PDB file of C-alpha atoms in Angstrom:
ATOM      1  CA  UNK A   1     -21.133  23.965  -8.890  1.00  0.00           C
ATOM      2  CA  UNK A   2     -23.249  22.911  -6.360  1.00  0.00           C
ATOM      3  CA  UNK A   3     -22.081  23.082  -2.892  1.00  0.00           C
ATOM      4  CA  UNK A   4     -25.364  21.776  -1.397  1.00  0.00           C
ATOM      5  CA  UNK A   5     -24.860  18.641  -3.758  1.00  0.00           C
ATOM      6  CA  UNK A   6     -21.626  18.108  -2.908  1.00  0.00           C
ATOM      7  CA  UNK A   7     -22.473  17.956   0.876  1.00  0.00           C
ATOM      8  CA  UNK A   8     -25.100  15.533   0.075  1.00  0.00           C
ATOM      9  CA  UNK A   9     -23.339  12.834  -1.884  1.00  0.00           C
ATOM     10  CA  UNK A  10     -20.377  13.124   0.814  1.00  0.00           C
ATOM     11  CA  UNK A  11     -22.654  12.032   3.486  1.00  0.00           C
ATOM     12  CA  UNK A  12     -24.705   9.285   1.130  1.00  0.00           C
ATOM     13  CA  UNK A  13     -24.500   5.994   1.596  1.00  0.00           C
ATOM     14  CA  UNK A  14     -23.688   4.587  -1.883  1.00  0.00           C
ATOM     15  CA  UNK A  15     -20.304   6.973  -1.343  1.00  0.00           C
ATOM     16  CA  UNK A  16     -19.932   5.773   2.478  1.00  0.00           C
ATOM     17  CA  UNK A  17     -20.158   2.260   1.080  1.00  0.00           C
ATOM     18  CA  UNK A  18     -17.832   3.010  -1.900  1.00  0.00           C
ATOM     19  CA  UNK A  19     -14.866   4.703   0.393  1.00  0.00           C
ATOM     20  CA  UNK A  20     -15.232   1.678   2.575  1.00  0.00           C
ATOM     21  CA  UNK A  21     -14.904  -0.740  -0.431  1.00  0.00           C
ATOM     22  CA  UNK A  22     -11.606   1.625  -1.533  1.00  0.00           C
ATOM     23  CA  UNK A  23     -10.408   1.427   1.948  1.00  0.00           C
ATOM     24  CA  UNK A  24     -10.825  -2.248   2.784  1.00  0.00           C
ATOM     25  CA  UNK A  25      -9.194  -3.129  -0.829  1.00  0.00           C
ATOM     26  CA  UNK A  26      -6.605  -0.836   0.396  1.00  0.00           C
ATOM     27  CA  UNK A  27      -5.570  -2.419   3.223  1.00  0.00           C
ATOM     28  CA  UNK A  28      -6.423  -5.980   2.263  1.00  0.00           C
ATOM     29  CA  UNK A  29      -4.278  -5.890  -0.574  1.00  0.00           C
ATOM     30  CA  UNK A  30      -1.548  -4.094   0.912  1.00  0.00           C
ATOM     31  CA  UNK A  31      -1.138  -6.429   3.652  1.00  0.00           C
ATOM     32  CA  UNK A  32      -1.527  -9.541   1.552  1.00  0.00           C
ATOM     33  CA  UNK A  33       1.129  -7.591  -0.594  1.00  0.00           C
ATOM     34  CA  UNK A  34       3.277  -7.390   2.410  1.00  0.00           C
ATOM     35  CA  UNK A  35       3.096 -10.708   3.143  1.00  0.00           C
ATOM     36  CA  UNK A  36       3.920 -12.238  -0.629  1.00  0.00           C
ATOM     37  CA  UNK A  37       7.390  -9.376  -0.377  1.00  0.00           C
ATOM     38  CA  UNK A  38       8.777 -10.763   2.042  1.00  0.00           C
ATOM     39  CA  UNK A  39       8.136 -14.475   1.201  1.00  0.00           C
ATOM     40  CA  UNK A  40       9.935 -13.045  -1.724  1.00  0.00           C
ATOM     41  CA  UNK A  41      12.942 -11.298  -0.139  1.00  0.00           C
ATOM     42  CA  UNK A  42      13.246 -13.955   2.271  1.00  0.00           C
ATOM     43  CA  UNK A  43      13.885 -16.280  -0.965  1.00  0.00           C
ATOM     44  CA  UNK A  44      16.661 -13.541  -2.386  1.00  0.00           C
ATOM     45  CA  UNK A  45      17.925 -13.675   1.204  1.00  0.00           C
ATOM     46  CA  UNK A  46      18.248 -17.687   0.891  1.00  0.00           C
ATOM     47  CA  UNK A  47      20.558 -16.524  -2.494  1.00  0.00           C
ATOM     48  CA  UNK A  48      19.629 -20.342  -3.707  1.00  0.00           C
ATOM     49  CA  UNK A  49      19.574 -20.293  -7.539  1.00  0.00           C
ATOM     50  CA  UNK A  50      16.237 -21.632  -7.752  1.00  0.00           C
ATOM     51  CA  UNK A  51      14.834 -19.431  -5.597  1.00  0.00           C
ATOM     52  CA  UNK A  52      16.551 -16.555  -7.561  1.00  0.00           C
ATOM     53  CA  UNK A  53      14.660 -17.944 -10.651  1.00  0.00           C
ATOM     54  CA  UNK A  54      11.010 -18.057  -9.129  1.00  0.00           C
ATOM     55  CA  UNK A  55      11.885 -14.515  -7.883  1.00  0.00           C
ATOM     56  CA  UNK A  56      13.302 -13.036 -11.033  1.00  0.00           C
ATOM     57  CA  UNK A  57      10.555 -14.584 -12.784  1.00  0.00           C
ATOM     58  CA  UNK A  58       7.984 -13.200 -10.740  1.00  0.00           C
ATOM     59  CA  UNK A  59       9.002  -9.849 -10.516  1.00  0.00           C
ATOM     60  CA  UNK A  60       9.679  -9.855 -14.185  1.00  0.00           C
ATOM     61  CA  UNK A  61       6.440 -10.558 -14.848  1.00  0.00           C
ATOM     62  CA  UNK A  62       4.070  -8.489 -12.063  1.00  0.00           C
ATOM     63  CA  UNK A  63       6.351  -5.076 -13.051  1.00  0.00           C
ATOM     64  CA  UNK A  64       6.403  -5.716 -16.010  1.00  0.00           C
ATOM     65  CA  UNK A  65       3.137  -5.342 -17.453  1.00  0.00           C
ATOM     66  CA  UNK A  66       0.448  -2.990 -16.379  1.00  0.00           C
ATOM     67  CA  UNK A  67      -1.781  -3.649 -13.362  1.00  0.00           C
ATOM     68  CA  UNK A  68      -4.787  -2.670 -15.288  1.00  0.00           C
ATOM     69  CA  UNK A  69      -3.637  -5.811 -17.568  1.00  0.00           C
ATOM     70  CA  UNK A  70      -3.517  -7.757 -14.669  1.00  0.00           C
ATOM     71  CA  UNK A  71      -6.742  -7.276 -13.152  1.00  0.00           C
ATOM     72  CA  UNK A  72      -8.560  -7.891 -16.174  1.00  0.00           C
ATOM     73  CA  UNK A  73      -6.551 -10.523 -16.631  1.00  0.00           C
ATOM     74  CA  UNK A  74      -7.538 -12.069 -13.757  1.00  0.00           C
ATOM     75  CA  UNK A  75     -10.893 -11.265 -14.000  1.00  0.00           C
ATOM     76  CA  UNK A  76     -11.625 -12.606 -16.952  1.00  0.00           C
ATOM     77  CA  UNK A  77      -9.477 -15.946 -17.752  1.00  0.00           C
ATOM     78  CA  UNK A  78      -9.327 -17.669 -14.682  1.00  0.00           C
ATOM     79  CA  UNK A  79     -12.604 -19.078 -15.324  1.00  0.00           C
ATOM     80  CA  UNK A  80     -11.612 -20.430 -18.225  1.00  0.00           C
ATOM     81  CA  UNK A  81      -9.704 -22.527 -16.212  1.00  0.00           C
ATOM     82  CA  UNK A  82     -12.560 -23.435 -13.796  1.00  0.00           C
ATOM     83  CA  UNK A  83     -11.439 -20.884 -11.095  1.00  0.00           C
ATOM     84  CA  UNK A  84     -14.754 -18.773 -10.596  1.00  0.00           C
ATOM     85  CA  UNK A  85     -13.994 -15.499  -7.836  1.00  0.00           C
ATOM     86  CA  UNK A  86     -16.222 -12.993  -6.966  1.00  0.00           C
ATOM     87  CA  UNK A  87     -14.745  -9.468  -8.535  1.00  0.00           C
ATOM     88  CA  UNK A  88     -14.096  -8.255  -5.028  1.00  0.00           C
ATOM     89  CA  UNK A  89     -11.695 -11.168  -4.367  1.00  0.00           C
ATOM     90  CA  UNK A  90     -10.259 -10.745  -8.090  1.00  0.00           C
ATOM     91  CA  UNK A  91      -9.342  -7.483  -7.894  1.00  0.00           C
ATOM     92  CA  UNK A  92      -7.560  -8.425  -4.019  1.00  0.00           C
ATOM     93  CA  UNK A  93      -5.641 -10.618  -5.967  1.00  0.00           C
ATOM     94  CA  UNK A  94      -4.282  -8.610  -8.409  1.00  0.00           C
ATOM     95  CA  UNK A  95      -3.523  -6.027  -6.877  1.00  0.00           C
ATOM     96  CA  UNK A  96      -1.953  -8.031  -4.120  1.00  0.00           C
ATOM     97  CA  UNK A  97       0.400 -10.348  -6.934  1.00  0.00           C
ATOM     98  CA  UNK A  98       1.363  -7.071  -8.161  1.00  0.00           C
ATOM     99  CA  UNK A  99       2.128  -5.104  -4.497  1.00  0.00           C
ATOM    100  CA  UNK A 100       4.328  -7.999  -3.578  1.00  0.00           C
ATOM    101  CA  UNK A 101       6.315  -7.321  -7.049  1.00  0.00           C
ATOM    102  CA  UNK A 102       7.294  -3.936  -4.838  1.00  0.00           C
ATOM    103  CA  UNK A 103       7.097  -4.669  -1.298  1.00  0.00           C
ATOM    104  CA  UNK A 104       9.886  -7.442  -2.322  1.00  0.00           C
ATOM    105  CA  UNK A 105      12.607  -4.755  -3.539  1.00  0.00           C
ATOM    106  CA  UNK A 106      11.642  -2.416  -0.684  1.00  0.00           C
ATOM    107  CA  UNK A 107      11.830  -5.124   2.179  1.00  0.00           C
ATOM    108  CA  UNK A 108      15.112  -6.774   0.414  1.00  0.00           C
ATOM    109  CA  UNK A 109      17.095  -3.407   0.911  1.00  0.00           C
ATOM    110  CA  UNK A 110      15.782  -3.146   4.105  1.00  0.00           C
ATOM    111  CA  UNK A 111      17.038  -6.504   5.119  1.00  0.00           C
ATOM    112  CA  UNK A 112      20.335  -6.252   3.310  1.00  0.00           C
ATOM    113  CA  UNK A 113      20.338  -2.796   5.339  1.00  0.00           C
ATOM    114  CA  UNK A 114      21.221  -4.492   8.325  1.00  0.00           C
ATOM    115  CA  UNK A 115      24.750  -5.095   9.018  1.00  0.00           C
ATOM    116  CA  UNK A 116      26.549  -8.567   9.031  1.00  0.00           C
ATOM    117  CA  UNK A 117      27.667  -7.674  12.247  1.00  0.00           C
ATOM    118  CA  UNK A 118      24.887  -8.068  13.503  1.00  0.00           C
ATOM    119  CA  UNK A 119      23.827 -11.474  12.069  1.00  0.00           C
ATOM    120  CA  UNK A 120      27.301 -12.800  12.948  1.00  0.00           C
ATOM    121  CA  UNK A 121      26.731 -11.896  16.528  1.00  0.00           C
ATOM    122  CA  UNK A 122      23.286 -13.011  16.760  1.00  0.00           C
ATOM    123  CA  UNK A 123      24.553 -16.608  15.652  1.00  0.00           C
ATOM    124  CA  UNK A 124      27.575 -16.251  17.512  1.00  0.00           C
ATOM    125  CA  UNK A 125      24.799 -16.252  20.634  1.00  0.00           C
ATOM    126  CA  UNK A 126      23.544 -19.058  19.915  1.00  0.00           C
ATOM    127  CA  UNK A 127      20.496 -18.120  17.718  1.00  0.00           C
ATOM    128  CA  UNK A 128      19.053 -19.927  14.808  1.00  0.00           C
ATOM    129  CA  UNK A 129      18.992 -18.759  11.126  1.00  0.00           C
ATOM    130  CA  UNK A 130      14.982 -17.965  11.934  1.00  0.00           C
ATOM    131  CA  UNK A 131      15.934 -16.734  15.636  1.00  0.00           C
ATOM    132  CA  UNK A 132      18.046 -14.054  13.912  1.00  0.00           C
ATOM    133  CA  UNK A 133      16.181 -13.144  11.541  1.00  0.00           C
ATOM    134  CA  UNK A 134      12.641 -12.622  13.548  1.00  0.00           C
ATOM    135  CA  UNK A 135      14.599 -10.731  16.545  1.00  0.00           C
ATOM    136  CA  UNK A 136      17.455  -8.757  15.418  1.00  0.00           C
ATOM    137  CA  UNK A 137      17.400  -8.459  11.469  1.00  0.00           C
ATOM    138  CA  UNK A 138      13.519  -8.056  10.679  1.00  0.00           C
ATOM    139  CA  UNK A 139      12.892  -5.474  14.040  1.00  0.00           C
ATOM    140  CA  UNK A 140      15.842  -3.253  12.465  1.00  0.00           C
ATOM    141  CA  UNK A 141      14.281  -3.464   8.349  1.00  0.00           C
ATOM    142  CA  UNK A 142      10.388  -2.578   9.762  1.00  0.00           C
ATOM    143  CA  UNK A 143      12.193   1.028  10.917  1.00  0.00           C
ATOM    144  CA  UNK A 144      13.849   1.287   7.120  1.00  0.00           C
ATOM    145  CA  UNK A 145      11.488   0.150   4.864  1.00  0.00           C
ATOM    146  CA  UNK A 146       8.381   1.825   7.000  1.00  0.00           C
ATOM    147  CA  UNK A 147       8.265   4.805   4.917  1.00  0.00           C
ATOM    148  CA  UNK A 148       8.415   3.977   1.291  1.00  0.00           C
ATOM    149  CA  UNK A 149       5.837   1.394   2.361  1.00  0.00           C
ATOM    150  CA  UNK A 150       3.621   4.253   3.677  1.00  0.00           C
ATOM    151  CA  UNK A 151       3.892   5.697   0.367  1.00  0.00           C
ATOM    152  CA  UNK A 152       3.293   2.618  -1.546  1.00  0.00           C
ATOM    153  CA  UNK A 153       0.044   1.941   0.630  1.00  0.00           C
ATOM    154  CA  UNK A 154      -1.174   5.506  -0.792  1.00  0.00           C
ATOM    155  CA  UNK A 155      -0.365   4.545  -4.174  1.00  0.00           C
ATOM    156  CA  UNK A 156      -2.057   1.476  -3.416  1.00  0.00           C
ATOM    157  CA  UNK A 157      -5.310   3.405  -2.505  1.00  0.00           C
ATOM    158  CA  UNK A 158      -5.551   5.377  -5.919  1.00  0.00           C
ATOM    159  CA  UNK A 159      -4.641   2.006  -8.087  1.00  0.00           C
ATOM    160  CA  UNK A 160      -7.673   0.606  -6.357  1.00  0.00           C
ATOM    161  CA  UNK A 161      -9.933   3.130  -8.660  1.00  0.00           C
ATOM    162  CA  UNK A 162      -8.942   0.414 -11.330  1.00  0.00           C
ATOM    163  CA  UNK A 163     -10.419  -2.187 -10.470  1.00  0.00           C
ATOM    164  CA  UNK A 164     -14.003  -0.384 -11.188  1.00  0.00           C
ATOM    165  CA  UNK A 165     -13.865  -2.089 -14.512  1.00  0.00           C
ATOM    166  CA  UNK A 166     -14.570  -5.666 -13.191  1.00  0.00           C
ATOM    167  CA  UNK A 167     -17.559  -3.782 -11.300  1.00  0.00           C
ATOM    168  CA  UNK A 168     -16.132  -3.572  -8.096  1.00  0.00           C
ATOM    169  CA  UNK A 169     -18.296  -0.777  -6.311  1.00  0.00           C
ATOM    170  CA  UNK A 170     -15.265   1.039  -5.418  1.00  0.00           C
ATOM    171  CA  UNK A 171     -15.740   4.994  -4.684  1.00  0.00           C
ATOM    172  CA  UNK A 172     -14.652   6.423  -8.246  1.00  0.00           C
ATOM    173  CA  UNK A 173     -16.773   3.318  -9.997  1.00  0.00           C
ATOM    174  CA  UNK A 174     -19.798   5.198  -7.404  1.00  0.00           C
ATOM    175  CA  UNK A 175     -19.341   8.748  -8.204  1.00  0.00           C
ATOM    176  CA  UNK A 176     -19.055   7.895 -11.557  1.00  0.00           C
ATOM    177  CA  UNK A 177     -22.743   5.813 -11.651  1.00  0.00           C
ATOM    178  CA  UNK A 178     -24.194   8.748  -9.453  1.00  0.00           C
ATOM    179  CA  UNK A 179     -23.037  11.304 -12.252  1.00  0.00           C
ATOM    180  CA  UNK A 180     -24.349   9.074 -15.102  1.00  0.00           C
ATOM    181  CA  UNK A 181     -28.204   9.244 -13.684  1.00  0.00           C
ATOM    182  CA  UNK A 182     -28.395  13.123 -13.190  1.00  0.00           C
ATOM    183  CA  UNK A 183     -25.136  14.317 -15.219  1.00  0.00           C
ATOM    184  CA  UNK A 184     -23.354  16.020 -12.479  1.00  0.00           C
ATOM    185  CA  UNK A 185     -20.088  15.080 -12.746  1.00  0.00           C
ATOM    186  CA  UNK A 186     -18.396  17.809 -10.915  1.00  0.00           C
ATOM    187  CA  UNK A 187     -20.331  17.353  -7.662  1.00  0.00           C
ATOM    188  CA  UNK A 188     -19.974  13.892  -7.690  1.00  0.00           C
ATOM    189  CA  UNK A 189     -16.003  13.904  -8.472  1.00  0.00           C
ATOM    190  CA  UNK A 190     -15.336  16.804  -6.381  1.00  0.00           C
ATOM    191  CA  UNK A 191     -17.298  14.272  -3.545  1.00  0.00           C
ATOM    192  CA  UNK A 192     -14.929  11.240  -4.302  1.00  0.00           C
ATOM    193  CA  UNK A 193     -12.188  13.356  -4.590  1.00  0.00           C
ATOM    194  CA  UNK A 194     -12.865  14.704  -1.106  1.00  0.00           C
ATOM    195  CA  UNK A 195     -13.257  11.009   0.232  1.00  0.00           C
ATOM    196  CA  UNK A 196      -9.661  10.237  -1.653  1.00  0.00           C
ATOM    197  CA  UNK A 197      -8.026  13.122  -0.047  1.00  0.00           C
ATOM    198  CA  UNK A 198      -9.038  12.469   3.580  1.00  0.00           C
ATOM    199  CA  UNK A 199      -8.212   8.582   3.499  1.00  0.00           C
ATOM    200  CA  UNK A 200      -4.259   9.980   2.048  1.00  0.00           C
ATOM    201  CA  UNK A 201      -3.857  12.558   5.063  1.00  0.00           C
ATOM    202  CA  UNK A 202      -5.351   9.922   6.946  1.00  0.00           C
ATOM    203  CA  UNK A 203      -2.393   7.501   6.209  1.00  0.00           C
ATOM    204  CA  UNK A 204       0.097  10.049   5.841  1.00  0.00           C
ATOM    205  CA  UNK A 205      -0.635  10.761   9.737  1.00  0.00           C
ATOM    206  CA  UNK A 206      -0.894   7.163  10.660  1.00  0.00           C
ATOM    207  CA  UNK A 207       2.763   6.856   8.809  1.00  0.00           C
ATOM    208  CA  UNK A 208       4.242  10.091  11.204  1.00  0.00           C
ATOM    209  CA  UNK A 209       2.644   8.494  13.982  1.00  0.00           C
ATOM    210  CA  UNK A 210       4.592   5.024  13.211  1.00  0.00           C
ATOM    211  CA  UNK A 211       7.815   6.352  12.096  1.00  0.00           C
ATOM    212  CA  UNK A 212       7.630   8.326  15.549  1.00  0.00           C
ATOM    213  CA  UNK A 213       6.699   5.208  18.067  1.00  0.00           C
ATOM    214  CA  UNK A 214       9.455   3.566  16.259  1.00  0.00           C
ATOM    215  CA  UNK A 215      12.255   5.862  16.658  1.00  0.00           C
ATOM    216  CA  UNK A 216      13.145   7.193  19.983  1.00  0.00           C
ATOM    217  CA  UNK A 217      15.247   9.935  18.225  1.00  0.00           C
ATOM    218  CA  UNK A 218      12.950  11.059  15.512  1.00  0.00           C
ATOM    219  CA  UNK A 219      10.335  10.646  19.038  1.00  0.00           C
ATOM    220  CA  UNK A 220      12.637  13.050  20.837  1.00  0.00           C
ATOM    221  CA  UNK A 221      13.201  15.660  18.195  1.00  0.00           C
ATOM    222  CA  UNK A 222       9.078  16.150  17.030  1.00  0.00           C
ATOM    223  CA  UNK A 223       8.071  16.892  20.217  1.00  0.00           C
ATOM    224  CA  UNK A 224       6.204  19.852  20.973  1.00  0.00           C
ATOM    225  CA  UNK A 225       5.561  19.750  16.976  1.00  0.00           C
ATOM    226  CA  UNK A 226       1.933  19.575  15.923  1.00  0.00           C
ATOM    227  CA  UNK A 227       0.591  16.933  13.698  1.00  0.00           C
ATOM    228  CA  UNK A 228       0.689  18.594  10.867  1.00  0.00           C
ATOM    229  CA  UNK A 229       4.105  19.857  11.267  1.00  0.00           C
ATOM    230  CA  UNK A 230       5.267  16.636  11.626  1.00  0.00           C
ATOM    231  CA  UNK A 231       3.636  15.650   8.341  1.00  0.00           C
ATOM    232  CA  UNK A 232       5.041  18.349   6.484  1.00  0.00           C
ATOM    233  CA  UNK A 233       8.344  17.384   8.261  1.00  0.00           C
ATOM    234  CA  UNK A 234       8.921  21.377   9.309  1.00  0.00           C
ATOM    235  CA  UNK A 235       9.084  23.931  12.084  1.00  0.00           C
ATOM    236  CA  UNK A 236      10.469  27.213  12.790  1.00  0.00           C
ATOM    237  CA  UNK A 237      13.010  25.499  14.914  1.00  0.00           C
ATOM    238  CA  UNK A 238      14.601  23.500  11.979  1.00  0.00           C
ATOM    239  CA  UNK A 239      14.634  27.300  10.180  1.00  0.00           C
ATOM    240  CA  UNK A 240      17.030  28.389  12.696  1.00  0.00           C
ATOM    241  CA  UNK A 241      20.782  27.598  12.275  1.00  0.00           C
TER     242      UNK A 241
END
């Protein structure tokens, strides 16, 4: 192994370019995945039965085949049907039909976390159905439903390694083309697999950091922590009984 190589495909710029392809699919299809959930739990939330159709249909469907499946899909009969998308915006739209399969559990239960109480009183105020929903039920679900969606944007991050078989120039789809000219896998991986690690910590602090801001408790009881205590969700101080 070659440290020396290592170093210099970390700071190249077909790997810059790649990590900031794998990080802007990231967070472009994550958000678009966002928005599709809760189009979709706001349906369940409705409890109409055609809206329970179109929802049990679609999540039947998106988790219920592979997202590899999908992408290729995608990729490769749309423009049969006269649809013609550049891969980049193929591979967003996979991956965001399938995200919003997921982010439409996770923000139902967060929704349905939030008591009746609290809906009853908002209406008993005055509020509207939309009213209630945008300032006392949706404000309360963000707080819930904030971490598994942290850990479904880092899952989000290594799915988007798939999508280097429509020829997206993704990092892993880079590091693998760099290998193929000079046969150094190892050095190459090991690069990528640098880049994958830092953009996960990455997240996982800008998750602690969220989680914190939103909770004045959880705010109260990690301070004086460090970072990466936080993170790692320990301290000598939760050791002691």
């Amino acid at each position: 192994m070659s440290i020396e190589l290592v170093l210099q495909y970390l700071v190249s710029p077909s790997f810059i370019r790649g990590a900031g392809m794998t990080l802007l699919l990231t967070v472009t299809s994550l958000f678009f995945g966002v928005v599709i959930g809760l189009v979709l739990a706001l349906i369940q939330e409705s409890r109409t039965r055609a809206g329970q159709v179109v929802t049990f249909a679609y999540l039947w469907l998106f988790r219920g085949t592979p997202v590899l499946f999908q992408v290729i899909f995608i990729y490769n009969v749309l423009p049969s049907f006269g649809i013609k998308l550049s891969a980049f915006v193929c591979a967003v739209l996979a991956l965001s039909l399938n995200e919003g399969a997921y982010m439409a559990e996770i923000l139902r239960s967060g929704l349905q976390a939030v008591k009746k109480g609290q809906r009853t009183a908002a209406l008993a105020l005055g509020m509207t159905g939309g009213q209630m929903m945008r300032h006392v039920v949706i404000p309360q679900a963000a707080r819930i439903v904030l971490p598994p969606i942290g850990n479904q944007m880092i899952g989000m991050l290594k799915l988007s390694a798939l999508v280097s078989v429509i020829a997206v120039e993704e990092l892993l789809l880079v590091a693998n083309q760099t290998a193929s000219a000079d046969f150094r896998y190892f050095e190459a991986l090991t690069a990528a697999g640098i880049y994958y690690l830092g953009m996960t910590t990455a997240f996982m602090a800008l998750q602690v950091l969220i989680e914190t801001a939103l909770d004045p408790k959880k705010r109260q009881r990690m301070r004086g922590l460090s970072l990466t205590e936080r993170m790692l969700g320990t301290s000598q101080s939760f050791a002691v009984r």
